[in-house]
């Protein structure tokens, strides 16, 4: 079975605006995904349209139907479960295919606050950062068990040491991306993305900023992350990522790229408007 797209219709007027794409990787999240999508703000950024993309990672329940009923604009369905890393990788690629000026990933499990999407994207839209976290440990956490806290602390500390940069929440499931960060991001394994994505982007010179958020552990469904599988998959991936050479871009190169992209989008919008007159 091949991948399947389900796409809602948008008007020409809506498409004339640059896009912000909010994407949700999801696996068997029928109980929660509709509530998350319904709470995603659509009008927080003047001059942009906000679209919702779901990457359905081989769900066997009603995840896709619930997402469509809640107003998802685009859905990519994997025929079988590939892993969270593969879903996030595809989400970033789809954001670029949809010509998004910025993107935001949020877990579909109702633990992260959709209402704070504007906060997490603000540093990117304001030109202060290329890559952002919704940081639980700079904000407020409700209901996280001690073993999960310790696991988060441990992997976050490892990232801080490897990057020689203070990081507070390296495991966050709510992240914002500039267009260039989405284009340049590399996730080298399918199981998970959290550590290798940050190591990859920060080593390439992308500016990271953490934004405090309110976080509450899921009340429905269950986590599909298992500790032994996580450790045996993620630690080797971290090792491989740190051994890979990356090309670090200077600030001047990043600024020049953003200026070119902005000029291209303005020209495209002008051509569309001319064609309709």
mmCIF file of C-alpha atoms in Angstrom:
data_model
loop_
_atom_site.group_PDB
_atom_site.id
_atom_site.type_symbol
_atom_site.label_atom_id
_atom_site.label_comp_id
_atom_site.label_asym_id
_atom_site.label_seq_id
_atom_site.Cartn_x
_atom_site.Cartn_y
_atom_site.Cartn_z
ATOM 1 C CA UNK A 1 0.000 0.000 0.000
ATOM 2 C CA UNK A 2 1.385 3.430 -0.925
ATOM 3 C CA UNK A 3 1.164 6.660 1.043
ATOM 4 C CA UNK A 4 -2.079 8.535 0.755
ATOM 5 C CA UNK A 5 -2.799 12.263 0.813
ATOM 6 C CA UNK A 6 -6.007 13.776 2.101
ATOM 7 C CA UNK A 7 -6.168 17.499 1.383
ATOM 8 C CA UNK A 8 -8.838 20.051 2.212
ATOM 9 C CA UNK A 9 -9.704 22.779 -0.292
ATOM 10 C CA UNK A 10 -8.363 26.309 0.190
ATOM 11 C CA UNK A 11 -9.464 29.429 -1.677
ATOM 12 C CA UNK A 12 -7.152 31.438 -3.935
ATOM 13 C CA UNK A 13 -7.387 34.383 -1.544
ATOM 14 C CA UNK A 14 -6.114 32.261 1.335
ATOM 15 C CA UNK A 15 -3.277 30.834 -0.756
ATOM 16 C CA UNK A 16 -2.022 34.297 -1.681
ATOM 17 C CA UNK A 17 -0.701 34.700 1.866
ATOM 18 C CA UNK A 18 2.541 33.046 3.036
ATOM 19 C CA UNK A 19 1.858 29.950 5.120
ATOM 20 C CA UNK A 20 2.601 28.895 8.648
ATOM 21 C CA UNK A 21 2.139 25.137 8.837
ATOM 22 C CA UNK A 22 1.429 23.448 12.162
ATOM 23 C CA UNK A 23 2.105 19.734 11.871
ATOM 24 C CA UNK A 24 1.239 16.845 14.151
ATOM 25 C CA UNK A 25 2.935 13.445 13.923
ATOM 26 C CA UNK A 26 0.348 10.939 15.170
ATOM 27 C CA UNK A 27 0.055 7.220 15.849
ATOM 28 C CA UNK A 28 -3.247 5.914 17.241
ATOM 29 C CA UNK A 29 -4.273 9.289 18.706
ATOM 30 C CA UNK A 30 -7.998 9.156 17.894
ATOM 31 C CA UNK A 31 -8.946 10.139 21.449
ATOM 32 C CA UNK A 32 -6.866 13.311 21.581
ATOM 33 C CA UNK A 33 -5.937 14.655 18.148
ATOM 34 C CA UNK A 34 -9.281 16.334 17.444
ATOM 35 C CA UNK A 35 -9.096 18.355 20.634
ATOM 36 C CA UNK A 36 -5.549 19.477 19.843
ATOM 37 C CA UNK A 37 -6.415 20.582 16.293
ATOM 38 C CA UNK A 38 -9.539 22.425 17.439
ATOM 39 C CA UNK A 39 -7.420 24.497 19.830
ATOM 40 C CA UNK A 40 -4.799 25.544 17.260
ATOM 41 C CA UNK A 41 -5.109 29.319 16.733
ATOM 42 C CA UNK A 42 -5.545 30.315 13.097
ATOM 43 C CA UNK A 43 -5.356 34.110 13.184
ATOM 44 C CA UNK A 44 -2.431 34.985 15.449
ATOM 45 C CA UNK A 45 -0.043 36.172 12.713
ATOM 46 C CA UNK A 46 -1.318 39.012 10.474
ATOM 47 C CA UNK A 47 -0.232 38.524 6.878
ATOM 48 C CA UNK A 48 0.026 34.736 7.173
ATOM 49 C CA UNK A 49 -2.383 31.876 6.698
ATOM 50 C CA UNK A 50 -2.185 29.005 9.191
ATOM 51 C CA UNK A 51 -2.668 25.456 7.944
ATOM 52 C CA UNK A 52 -2.725 22.173 9.866
ATOM 53 C CA UNK A 53 -0.900 19.095 8.609
ATOM 54 C CA UNK A 54 -1.137 15.611 10.136
ATOM 55 C CA UNK A 55 1.424 12.882 9.497
ATOM 56 C CA UNK A 56 -0.445 9.701 10.341
ATOM 57 C CA UNK A 57 2.158 7.087 11.233
ATOM 58 C CA UNK A 58 0.270 3.919 10.374
ATOM 59 C CA UNK A 59 -2.589 4.397 12.854
ATOM 60 C CA UNK A 60 -5.069 1.541 13.215
ATOM 61 C CA UNK A 61 -7.782 3.590 14.896
ATOM 62 C CA UNK A 62 -9.821 6.614 13.835
ATOM 63 C CA UNK A 63 -6.981 9.147 14.018
ATOM 64 C CA UNK A 64 -7.421 10.353 10.430
ATOM 65 C CA UNK A 65 -11.200 10.704 10.676
ATOM 66 C CA UNK A 66 -10.882 12.618 13.951
ATOM 67 C CA UNK A 67 -8.277 14.945 12.439
ATOM 68 C CA UNK A 68 -10.420 15.700 9.388
ATOM 69 C CA UNK A 69 -13.499 16.308 11.529
ATOM 70 C CA UNK A 70 -11.525 18.783 13.646
ATOM 71 C CA UNK A 71 -10.384 20.784 10.603
ATOM 72 C CA UNK A 72 -7.012 19.418 9.470
ATOM 73 C CA UNK A 73 -6.053 20.852 6.068
ATOM 74 C CA UNK A 74 -3.571 18.198 4.947
ATOM 75 C CA UNK A 75 -3.004 14.587 5.966
ATOM 76 C CA UNK A 76 -0.248 12.237 4.877
ATOM 77 C CA UNK A 77 -0.922 8.605 5.778
ATOM 78 C CA UNK A 78 1.865 6.057 6.151
ATOM 79 C CA UNK A 79 0.632 2.542 5.330
ATOM 80 C CA UNK A 80 2.536 1.142 8.337
ATOM 81 C CA UNK A 81 4.163 2.511 11.477
ATOM 82 C CA UNK A 82 7.608 3.914 10.653
ATOM 83 C CA UNK A 83 8.512 5.701 13.861
ATOM 84 C CA UNK A 84 8.378 9.216 15.249
ATOM 85 C CA UNK A 85 11.635 10.261 13.615
ATOM 86 C CA UNK A 86 10.320 9.284 10.190
ATOM 87 C CA UNK A 87 7.046 11.128 10.812
ATOM 88 C CA UNK A 88 8.783 14.341 11.888
ATOM 89 C CA UNK A 89 11.181 14.127 8.944
ATOM 90 C CA UNK A 90 8.219 13.850 6.584
ATOM 91 C CA UNK A 91 6.406 16.669 8.360
ATOM 92 C CA UNK A 92 9.324 19.034 7.806
ATOM 93 C CA UNK A 93 9.552 18.028 4.147
ATOM 94 C CA UNK A 94 5.811 18.560 3.659
ATOM 95 C CA UNK A 95 6.021 22.012 5.254
ATOM 96 C CA UNK A 96 8.611 22.929 2.628
ATOM 97 C CA UNK A 97 6.492 21.384 -0.140
ATOM 98 C CA UNK A 98 3.590 23.541 1.031
ATOM 99 C CA UNK A 99 5.927 26.567 0.800
ATOM 100 C CA UNK A 100 5.670 27.365 4.509
ATOM 101 C CA UNK A 101 7.514 30.449 5.705
ATOM 102 C CA UNK A 102 7.641 28.847 9.170
ATOM 103 C CA UNK A 103 6.562 25.587 10.722
ATOM 104 C CA UNK A 104 5.639 24.265 14.128
ATOM 105 C CA UNK A 105 5.515 20.673 15.311
ATOM 106 C CA UNK A 106 3.279 19.729 18.234
ATOM 107 C CA UNK A 107 2.570 16.286 19.636
ATOM 108 C CA UNK A 108 -0.973 15.012 19.072
ATOM 109 C CA UNK A 109 -1.370 13.628 22.599
ATOM 110 C CA UNK A 110 -2.824 16.768 24.209
ATOM 111 C CA UNK A 111 0.124 17.279 26.558
ATOM 112 C CA UNK A 112 1.415 20.468 24.924
ATOM 113 C CA UNK A 113 -0.641 23.698 24.754
ATOM 114 C CA UNK A 114 -1.780 24.680 21.230
ATOM 115 C CA UNK A 115 -2.746 28.073 22.660
ATOM 116 C CA UNK A 116 0.982 28.820 23.062
ATOM 117 C CA UNK A 117 1.857 28.199 19.422
ATOM 118 C CA UNK A 118 2.084 31.993 18.872
ATOM 119 C CA UNK A 119 4.570 32.243 21.765
ATOM 120 C CA UNK A 120 6.795 29.465 20.425
ATOM 121 C CA UNK A 121 6.789 30.909 16.891
ATOM 122 C CA UNK A 122 7.247 34.548 17.917
ATOM 123 C CA UNK A 123 11.090 34.452 18.022
ATOM 124 C CA UNK A 124 11.139 32.927 14.531
ATOM 125 C CA UNK A 125 8.635 35.324 12.992
ATOM 126 C CA UNK A 126 10.484 38.178 14.699
ATOM 127 C CA UNK A 127 13.857 37.108 13.284
ATOM 128 C CA UNK A 128 15.369 36.331 16.698
ATOM 129 C CA UNK A 129 15.760 32.564 16.232
ATOM 130 C CA UNK A 130 15.700 29.810 13.633
ATOM 131 C CA UNK A 131 14.653 26.936 15.901
ATOM 132 C CA UNK A 132 12.581 27.089 19.085
ATOM 133 C CA UNK A 133 11.418 24.773 21.850
ATOM 134 C CA UNK A 134 8.303 25.031 23.924
ATOM 135 C CA UNK A 135 10.243 24.514 27.145
ATOM 136 C CA UNK A 136 8.448 22.630 29.915
ATOM 137 C CA UNK A 137 11.257 23.077 32.398
ATOM 138 C CA UNK A 138 11.315 26.853 31.950
ATOM 139 C CA UNK A 139 7.529 26.896 32.321
ATOM 140 C CA UNK A 140 5.180 24.756 34.399
ATOM 141 C CA UNK A 141 4.791 20.970 34.489
ATOM 142 C CA UNK A 142 1.799 19.092 35.861
ATOM 143 C CA UNK A 143 1.729 15.350 36.416
ATOM 144 C CA UNK A 144 5.170 14.203 35.189
ATOM 145 C CA UNK A 145 6.450 11.169 37.086
ATOM 146 C CA UNK A 146 9.934 11.217 38.585
ATOM 147 C CA UNK A 147 11.420 8.632 36.194
ATOM 148 C CA UNK A 148 10.309 10.710 33.201
ATOM 149 C CA UNK A 149 11.778 13.846 34.747
ATOM 150 C CA UNK A 150 15.082 12.084 35.312
ATOM 151 C CA UNK A 151 15.110 10.759 31.745
ATOM 152 C CA UNK A 152 14.440 14.250 30.384
ATOM 153 C CA UNK A 153 17.149 15.742 32.586
ATOM 154 C CA UNK A 154 19.668 13.109 31.515
ATOM 155 C CA UNK A 155 19.202 13.423 27.763
ATOM 156 C CA UNK A 156 19.000 17.208 27.961
ATOM 157 C CA UNK A 157 22.245 17.343 29.948
ATOM 158 C CA UNK A 158 23.902 15.155 27.327
ATOM 159 C CA UNK A 159 22.857 17.564 24.568
ATOM 160 C CA UNK A 160 24.123 20.524 26.587
ATOM 161 C CA UNK A 161 27.512 18.877 27.054
ATOM 162 C CA UNK A 162 27.854 17.838 23.416
ATOM 163 C CA UNK A 163 26.860 21.277 22.106
ATOM 164 C CA UNK A 164 28.556 23.265 24.887
ATOM 165 C CA UNK A 165 25.330 25.198 25.199
ATOM 166 C CA UNK A 166 22.832 25.383 28.054
ATOM 167 C CA UNK A 167 19.616 23.597 27.090
ATOM 168 C CA UNK A 168 16.667 23.201 29.466
ATOM 169 C CA UNK A 169 14.264 20.911 27.604
ATOM 170 C CA UNK A 170 15.942 18.905 24.873
ATOM 171 C CA UNK A 171 13.051 16.417 24.721
ATOM 172 C CA UNK A 172 10.250 18.896 24.004
ATOM 173 C CA UNK A 173 7.463 17.762 21.675
ATOM 174 C CA UNK A 174 6.636 21.335 20.634
ATOM 175 C CA UNK A 175 9.139 23.008 18.307
ATOM 176 C CA UNK A 176 9.195 25.890 15.849
ATOM 177 C CA UNK A 177 11.272 26.155 12.671
ATOM 178 C CA UNK A 178 12.252 28.818 10.183
ATOM 179 C CA UNK A 179 11.979 27.874 6.511
ATOM 180 C CA UNK A 180 15.728 27.432 6.220
ATOM 181 C CA UNK A 181 15.902 25.275 9.350
ATOM 182 C CA UNK A 182 13.211 23.001 7.901
ATOM 183 C CA UNK A 183 15.094 22.719 4.620
ATOM 184 C CA UNK A 184 18.422 21.964 6.286
ATOM 185 C CA UNK A 185 17.204 19.675 9.098
ATOM 186 C CA UNK A 186 18.411 16.076 8.975
ATOM 187 C CA UNK A 187 16.986 13.277 11.138
ATOM 188 C CA UNK A 188 19.219 10.251 10.685
ATOM 189 C CA UNK A 189 17.015 7.548 12.189
ATOM 190 C CA UNK A 190 13.328 6.698 12.164
ATOM 191 C CA UNK A 191 12.634 5.799 15.789
ATOM 192 C CA UNK A 192 12.963 9.252 17.365
ATOM 193 C CA UNK A 193 14.102 12.749 16.482
ATOM 194 C CA UNK A 194 14.469 14.812 19.658
ATOM 195 C CA UNK A 195 18.211 14.687 20.252
ATOM 196 C CA UNK A 196 19.638 14.242 16.757
ATOM 197 C CA UNK A 197 17.565 17.061 15.273
ATOM 198 C CA UNK A 198 18.832 19.572 17.816
ATOM 199 C CA UNK A 199 22.420 18.363 17.516
ATOM 200 C CA UNK A 200 22.139 18.673 13.742
ATOM 201 C CA UNK A 201 20.634 22.157 13.579
ATOM 202 C CA UNK A 202 22.694 23.778 16.335
ATOM 203 C CA UNK A 203 25.922 22.361 14.918
ATOM 204 C CA UNK A 204 24.955 23.925 11.577
ATOM 205 C CA UNK A 205 24.737 27.332 13.225
ATOM 206 C CA UNK A 206 20.969 27.749 13.542
ATOM 207 C CA UNK A 207 19.930 29.909 16.472
ATOM 208 C CA UNK A 208 18.023 28.076 19.210
ATOM 209 C CA UNK A 209 15.702 29.733 21.699
ATOM 210 C CA UNK A 210 13.509 28.149 24.387
ATOM 211 C CA UNK A 211 10.096 29.573 25.262
ATOM 212 C CA UNK A 212 8.358 28.705 28.578
ATOM 213 C CA UNK A 213 5.139 26.708 28.194
ATOM 214 C CA UNK A 214 2.495 25.077 30.390
ATOM 215 C CA UNK A 215 2.621 21.273 30.179
ATOM 216 C CA UNK A 216 0.306 18.560 31.461
ATOM 217 C CA UNK A 217 0.917 14.822 31.145
ATOM 218 C CA UNK A 218 -1.627 13.035 28.931
ATOM 219 C CA UNK A 219 -4.877 11.894 30.499
ATOM 220 C CA UNK A 220 -5.948 9.665 27.576
ATOM 221 C CA UNK A 221 -4.096 7.045 25.552
ATOM 222 C CA UNK A 222 -0.596 5.824 26.293
ATOM 223 C CA UNK A 223 2.956 6.626 25.335
ATOM 224 C CA UNK A 224 4.481 4.325 22.731
ATOM 225 C CA UNK A 225 8.038 5.097 23.885
ATOM 226 C CA UNK A 226 9.655 2.154 25.692
ATOM 227 C CA UNK A 227 12.764 2.835 27.785
ATOM 228 C CA UNK A 228 14.967 -0.031 26.571
ATOM 229 C CA UNK A 229 14.096 0.512 22.920
ATOM 230 C CA UNK A 230 14.595 4.246 23.358
ATOM 231 C CA UNK A 231 18.060 3.862 24.861
ATOM 232 C CA UNK A 232 19.218 1.229 22.373
ATOM 233 C CA UNK A 233 18.054 3.331 19.412
ATOM 234 C CA UNK A 234 18.783 6.886 20.509
ATOM 235 C CA UNK A 235 22.267 6.596 22.018
ATOM 236 C CA UNK A 236 23.820 5.057 18.872
ATOM 237 C CA UNK A 237 22.043 7.697 16.769
ATOM 238 C CA UNK A 238 23.516 10.476 18.906
ATOM 239 C CA UNK A 239 26.965 8.952 18.442
ATOM 240 C CA UNK A 240 26.508 8.750 14.662
ATOM 241 C CA UNK A 241 25.184 12.310 14.454
ATOM 242 C CA UNK A 242 28.140 13.744 16.358
ATOM 243 C CA UNK A 243 30.577 11.937 14.062
ATOM 244 C CA UNK A 244 28.932 13.276 10.913
ATOM 245 C CA UNK A 245 30.527 16.385 9.394
ATOM 246 C CA UNK A 246 28.135 19.304 9.027
ATOM 247 C CA UNK A 247 28.563 22.540 7.141
ATOM 248 C CA UNK A 248 28.095 25.442 9.521
ATOM 249 C CA UNK A 249 26.571 28.568 8.008
ATOM 250 C CA UNK A 250 27.578 32.053 9.067
ATOM 251 C CA UNK A 251 25.065 34.675 10.138
ATOM 252 C CA UNK A 252 25.706 36.540 6.908
ATOM 253 C CA UNK A 253 24.900 33.458 4.823
ATOM 254 C CA UNK A 254 21.680 32.846 6.735
ATOM 255 C CA UNK A 255 20.577 36.472 6.446
ATOM 256 C CA UNK A 256 21.321 36.512 2.695
ATOM 257 C CA UNK A 257 19.292 33.318 2.219
ATOM 258 C CA UNK A 258 16.317 34.730 4.147
ATOM 259 C CA UNK A 259 16.436 37.945 2.108
ATOM 260 C CA UNK A 260 16.380 35.940 -1.142
ATOM 261 C CA UNK A 261 13.455 33.821 0.080
ATOM 262 C CA UNK A 262 11.513 36.902 1.159
ATOM 263 C CA UNK A 263 12.052 38.572 -2.207
ATOM 264 C CA UNK A 264 10.960 35.403 -4.010
ATOM 265 C CA UNK A 265 7.756 35.153 -1.987
ATOM 266 C CA UNK A 266 6.937 38.816 -2.625
ATOM 267 C CA UNK A 267 7.467 38.377 -6.371
ATOM 268 C CA UNK A 268 5.297 35.259 -6.393
ATOM 269 C CA UNK A 269 2.497 37.065 -4.573
ATOM 270 C CA UNK A 270 2.730 40.004 -6.988
ATOM 271 C CA UNK A 271 2.478 37.666 -9.988
ATOM 272 C CA UNK A 272 -0.589 35.944 -8.503
ATOM 273 C CA UNK A 273 -2.288 39.284 -7.877
ATOM 274 C CA UNK A 274 -1.465 40.475 -11.409
ATOM 275 C CA UNK A 275 -2.868 37.265 -12.874
ATOM 276 C CA UNK A 276 -6.190 37.744 -11.079
ATOM 277 C CA UNK A 277 -6.654 41.364 -12.213
#
